[in-house]
XYZ file of C-alpha atoms in Angstrom:
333
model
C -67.374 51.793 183.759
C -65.678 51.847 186.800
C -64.564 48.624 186.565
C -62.624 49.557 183.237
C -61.624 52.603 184.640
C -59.685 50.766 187.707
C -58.413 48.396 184.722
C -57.252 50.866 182.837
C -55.479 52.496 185.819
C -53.973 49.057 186.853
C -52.819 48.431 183.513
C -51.208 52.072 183.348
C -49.139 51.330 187.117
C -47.450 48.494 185.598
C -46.407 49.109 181.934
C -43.038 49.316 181.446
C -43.272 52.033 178.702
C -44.435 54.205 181.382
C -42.058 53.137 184.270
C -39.535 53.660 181.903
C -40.603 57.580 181.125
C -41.109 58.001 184.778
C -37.393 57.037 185.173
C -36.278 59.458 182.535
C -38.165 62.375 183.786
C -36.383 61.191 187.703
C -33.013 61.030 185.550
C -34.142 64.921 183.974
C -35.153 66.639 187.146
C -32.582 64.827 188.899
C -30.366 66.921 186.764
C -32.111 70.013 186.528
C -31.640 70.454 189.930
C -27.711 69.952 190.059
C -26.244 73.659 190.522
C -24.170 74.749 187.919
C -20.785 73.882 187.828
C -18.572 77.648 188.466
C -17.799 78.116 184.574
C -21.597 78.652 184.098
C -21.882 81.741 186.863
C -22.186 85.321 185.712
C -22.301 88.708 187.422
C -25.402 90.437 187.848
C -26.581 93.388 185.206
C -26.428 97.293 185.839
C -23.704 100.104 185.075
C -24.292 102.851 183.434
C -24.469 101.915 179.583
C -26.384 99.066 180.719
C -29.423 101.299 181.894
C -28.881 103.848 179.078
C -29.328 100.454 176.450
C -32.202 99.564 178.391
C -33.874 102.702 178.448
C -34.177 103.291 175.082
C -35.210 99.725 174.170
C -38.536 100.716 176.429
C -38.875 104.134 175.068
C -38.910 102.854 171.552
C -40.962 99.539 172.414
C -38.264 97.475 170.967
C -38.117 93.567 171.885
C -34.243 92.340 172.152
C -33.233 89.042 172.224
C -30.460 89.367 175.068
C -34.156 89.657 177.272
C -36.533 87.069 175.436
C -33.873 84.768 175.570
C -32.643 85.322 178.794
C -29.381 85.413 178.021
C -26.558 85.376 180.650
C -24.579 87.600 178.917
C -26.459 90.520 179.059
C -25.457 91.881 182.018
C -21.544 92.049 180.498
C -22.908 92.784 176.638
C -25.585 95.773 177.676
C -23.088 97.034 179.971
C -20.034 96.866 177.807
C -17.498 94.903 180.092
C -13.864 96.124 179.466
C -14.403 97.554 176.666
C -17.279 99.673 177.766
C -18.696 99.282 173.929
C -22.180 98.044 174.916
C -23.701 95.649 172.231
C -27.450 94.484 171.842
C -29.212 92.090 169.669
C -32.573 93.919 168.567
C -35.590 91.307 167.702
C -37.631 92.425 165.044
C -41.401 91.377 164.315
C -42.440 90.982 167.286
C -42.338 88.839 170.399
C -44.226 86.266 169.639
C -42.979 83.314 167.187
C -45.182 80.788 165.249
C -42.756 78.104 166.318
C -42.387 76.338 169.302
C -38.345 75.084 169.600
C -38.311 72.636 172.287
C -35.242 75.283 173.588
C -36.483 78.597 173.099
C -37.982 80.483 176.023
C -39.453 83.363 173.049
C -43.236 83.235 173.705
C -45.189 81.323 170.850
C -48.768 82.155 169.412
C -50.484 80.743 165.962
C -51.335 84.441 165.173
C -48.730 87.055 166.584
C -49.734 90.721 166.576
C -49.680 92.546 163.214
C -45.820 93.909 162.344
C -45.473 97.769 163.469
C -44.088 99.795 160.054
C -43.041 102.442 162.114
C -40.323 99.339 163.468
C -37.560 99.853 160.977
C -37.235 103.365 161.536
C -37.395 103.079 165.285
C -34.582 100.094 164.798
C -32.477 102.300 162.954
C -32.959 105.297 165.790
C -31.997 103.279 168.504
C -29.331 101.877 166.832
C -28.229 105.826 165.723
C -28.849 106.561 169.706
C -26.261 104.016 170.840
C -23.762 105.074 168.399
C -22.895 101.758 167.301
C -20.315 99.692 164.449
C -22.175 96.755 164.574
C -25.312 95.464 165.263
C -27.100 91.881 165.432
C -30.751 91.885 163.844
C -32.753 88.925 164.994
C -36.183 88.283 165.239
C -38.988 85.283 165.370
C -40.493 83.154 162.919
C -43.495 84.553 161.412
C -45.155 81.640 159.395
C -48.369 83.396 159.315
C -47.223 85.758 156.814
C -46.941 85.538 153.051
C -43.684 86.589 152.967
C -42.449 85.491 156.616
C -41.189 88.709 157.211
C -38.594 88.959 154.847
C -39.216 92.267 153.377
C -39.989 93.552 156.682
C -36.235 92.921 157.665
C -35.013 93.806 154.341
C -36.579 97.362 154.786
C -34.975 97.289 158.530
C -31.597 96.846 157.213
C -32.060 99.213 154.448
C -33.259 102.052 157.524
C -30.523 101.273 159.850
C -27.658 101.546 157.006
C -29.254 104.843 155.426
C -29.813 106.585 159.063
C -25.610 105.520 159.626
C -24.588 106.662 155.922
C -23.781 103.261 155.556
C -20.908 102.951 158.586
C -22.548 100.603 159.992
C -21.793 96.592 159.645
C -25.078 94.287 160.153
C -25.592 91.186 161.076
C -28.867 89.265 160.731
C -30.092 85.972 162.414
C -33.022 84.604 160.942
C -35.006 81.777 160.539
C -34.988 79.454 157.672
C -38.752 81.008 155.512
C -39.271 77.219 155.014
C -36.450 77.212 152.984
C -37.988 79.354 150.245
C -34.734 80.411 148.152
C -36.528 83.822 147.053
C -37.464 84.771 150.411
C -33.705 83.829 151.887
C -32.570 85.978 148.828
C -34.794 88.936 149.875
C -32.501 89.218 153.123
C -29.272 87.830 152.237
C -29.128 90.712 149.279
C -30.461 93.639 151.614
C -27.145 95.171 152.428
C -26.098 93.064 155.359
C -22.383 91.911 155.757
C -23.093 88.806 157.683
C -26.332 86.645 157.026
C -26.616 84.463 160.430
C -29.130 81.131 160.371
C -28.517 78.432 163.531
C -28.136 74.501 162.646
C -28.699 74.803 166.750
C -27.825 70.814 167.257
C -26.628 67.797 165.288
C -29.032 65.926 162.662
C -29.585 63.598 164.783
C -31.201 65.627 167.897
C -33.153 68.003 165.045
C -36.649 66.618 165.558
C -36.576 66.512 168.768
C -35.057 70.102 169.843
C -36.208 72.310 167.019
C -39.967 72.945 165.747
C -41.170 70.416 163.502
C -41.446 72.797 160.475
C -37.334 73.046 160.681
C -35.060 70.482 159.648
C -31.471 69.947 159.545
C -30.853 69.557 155.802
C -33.053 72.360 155.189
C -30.958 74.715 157.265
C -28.171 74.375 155.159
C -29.657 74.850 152.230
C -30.847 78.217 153.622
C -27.094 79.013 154.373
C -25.974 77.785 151.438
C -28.078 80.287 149.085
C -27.188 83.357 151.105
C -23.358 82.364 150.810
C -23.118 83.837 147.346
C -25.095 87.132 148.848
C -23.356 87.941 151.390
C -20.000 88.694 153.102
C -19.696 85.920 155.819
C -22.065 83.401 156.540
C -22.364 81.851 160.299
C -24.230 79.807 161.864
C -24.227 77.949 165.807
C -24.375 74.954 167.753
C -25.842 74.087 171.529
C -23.721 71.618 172.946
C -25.166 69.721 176.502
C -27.957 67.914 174.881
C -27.071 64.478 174.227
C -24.840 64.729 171.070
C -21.491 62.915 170.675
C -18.091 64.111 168.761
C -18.590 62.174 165.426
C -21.859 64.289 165.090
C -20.597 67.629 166.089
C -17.912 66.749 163.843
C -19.652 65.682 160.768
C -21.937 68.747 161.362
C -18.979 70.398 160.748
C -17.812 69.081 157.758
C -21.604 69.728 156.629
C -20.876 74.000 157.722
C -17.940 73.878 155.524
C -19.597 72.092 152.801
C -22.184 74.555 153.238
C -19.411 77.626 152.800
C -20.202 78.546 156.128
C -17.171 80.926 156.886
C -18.250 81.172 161.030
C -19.152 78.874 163.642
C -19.949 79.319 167.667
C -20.585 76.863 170.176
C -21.927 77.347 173.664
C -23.691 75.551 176.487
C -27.409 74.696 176.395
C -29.050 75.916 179.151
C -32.653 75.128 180.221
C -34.647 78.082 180.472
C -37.540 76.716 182.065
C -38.862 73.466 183.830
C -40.604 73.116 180.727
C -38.264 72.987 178.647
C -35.525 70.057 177.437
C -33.175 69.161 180.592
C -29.608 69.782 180.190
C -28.107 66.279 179.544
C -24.650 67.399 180.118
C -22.495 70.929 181.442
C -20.192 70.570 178.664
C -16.299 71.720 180.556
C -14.531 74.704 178.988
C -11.581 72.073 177.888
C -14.358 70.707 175.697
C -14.848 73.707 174.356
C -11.356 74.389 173.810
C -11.339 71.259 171.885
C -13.974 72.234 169.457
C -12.367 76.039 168.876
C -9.345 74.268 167.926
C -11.157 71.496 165.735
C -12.991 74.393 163.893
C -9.963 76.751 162.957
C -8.165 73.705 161.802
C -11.213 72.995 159.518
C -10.614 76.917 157.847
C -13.394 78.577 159.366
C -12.946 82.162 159.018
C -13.663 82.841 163.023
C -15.028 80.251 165.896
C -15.935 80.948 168.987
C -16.480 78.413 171.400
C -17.017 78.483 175.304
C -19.765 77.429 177.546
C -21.451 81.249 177.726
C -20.683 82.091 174.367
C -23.589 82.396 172.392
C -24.731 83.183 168.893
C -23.845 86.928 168.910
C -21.927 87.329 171.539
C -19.896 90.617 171.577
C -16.383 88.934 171.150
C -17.606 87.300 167.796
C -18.758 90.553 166.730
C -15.331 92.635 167.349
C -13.285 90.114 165.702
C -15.886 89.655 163.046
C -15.806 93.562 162.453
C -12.304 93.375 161.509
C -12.496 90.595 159.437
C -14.895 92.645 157.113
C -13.097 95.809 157.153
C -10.192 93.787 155.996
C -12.293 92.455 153.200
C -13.638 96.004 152.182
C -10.254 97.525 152.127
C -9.252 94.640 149.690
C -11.861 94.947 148.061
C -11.661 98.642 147.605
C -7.576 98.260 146.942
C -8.611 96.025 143.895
């Protein structure tokens, strides 16, 4: 036995298969430990609507993205920059997802904790508390349920617009319900103005950055049903993990195929060691690039920039005015 063991070993020392991981994984730390470049550096959170945000999330024993995700724009989002108009994105469900994205630093468990019903109309409160226009609804997969979850954020968006006598615009990024067209239907149809579902990378990069129960393909099928449900449809894209310009640009033409009417693109960032490495700090002129590549394309609204993420507080304001535009048309015909 020992014998074979020290066989085994030798055997092990020498392969090139593994001398060739352990000079990926050199490569990958390597670059995990390079500091960001100065694009990628943020102020620190506080102010005043920042701890008034934060307070109530606690009190009402909400979850938020901006915090499960650790975000870096939370600090300027909570607090409400410039503008001082403080924006959050609320997670619903739970914090605890049934997937494990090779990305994602929300915590993952086979059998999350039952869904609170007393959650929509504690959503809606906080959301009344704030005072807010617009809102971003996300929240985690929930395979272990019949219905994913779908009527669960249905019945959230139905709370949050009856509590603002229906003044308020909501957005919702969810997952795909394993593509089931009913269950997409349930939330595209619930009274939200912009249904939100992440491609997150290229086709190529799918397997290997999102949970194996996703799939490219199957995400836009998911936006395409809600397209004819809702008012704009938007999805976004990581960029920093290995993908080249033919495949952000097909996945483009794919969006638009899709009727996608808004895109985003920002950096990847690794949240933890255990994570995927950053391949490459994508430069803001890149990003520039792909803003201008987008619009040209006839997206309704892009944006693109290394912090920028999926609903970041820029996209929101511009996207508010794109659907009061379309309601006062609307209402004009």
């Amino acid at each position: 036995n020992k014998m074979l063991y020290r066989g085994v070993v030798r055997y092990l020392s020498t392969s090139p298969r593994l001398t060739a991981l352990k000079e990926q994984l050199q490569k990958e730390e390597v670059l995990t430990r390079k500091r960001k470049p100065s694009w990628l550096k943020v102020s620190g959170a506080g102010g005043e609507n920042y701890e008034k945000l934060r307070s109530t999330v606690r009190e009402l024993k909400l979850a938020t993205v901006c915090e499960e995700a650790r975000c870096p724009n939370i600090g300027e989002c909570w607090g409400g920059g410039e503008s001082q108009t403080a924006t959050a994105t609320i997670m619903v469900m739970g914090d605890e997802c049934t997937r494990g994205c090779r990305f994602c630093s929300v915590k993952t468990s086979r059998k999350p904790q039952a869904l609170d019903t007393k959650e929509p109309e504690n959503v809606a409160d906080a959301v009344t508390k704030w005072g807010l226009d617009y809102v971003v609804l996300t929240c985690v997969d929930r395979d272990d349920l019949k219905d994913q979850g779908a009527n669960h954020i249905a019945a959230t968006v139905r709370a949050m617009k009856q509590k603002s006598q229906n003044k308020l615009l909501v957005e919702v990024l969810c997952g795909d319900f394993q593509g089931n067209a009913d269950l997409v239907s349930t939330v595209a149809s619930s009274g939200l103005e912009v249904f939100a579902h992440n491609l997150e990378t290229v086709e190529r990069l799918t397997p290997r950055v999102r949970d194996r129960r996703a799939g490219y393909r199957q995400s836009l099928k998911v936006l395409e049903i809600a397209k004819p449900l809702a008012q704009l449809t938007k999805t976004s894209l990581m960029l920093g993990l290995g993908e080249t310009d033919d495949e952000v640009l097909a996945t483009l033409h794919d969006c638009r195929a899709a009727g996608v009417d808004v895109v985003t693109f920002g950096q990847y960032l690794q949240p933890t060691k255990r994570h995927l490495s950053v391949h490459e700090f994508v430069t803001p002129e890149k990003f520039n690039h792909w803003q201008c590549v987008a619009n040209e394309m006839g997206f309704q609204y892009v944006a693109s920039g290394p912090l920028v993420r999926s609903s970041y507080k820029a996209g929101e304001l511009y996207i508010t005015n794109i659907l009061k535009k379309q309601q006062q048309e609307k209402a004009a015909s």
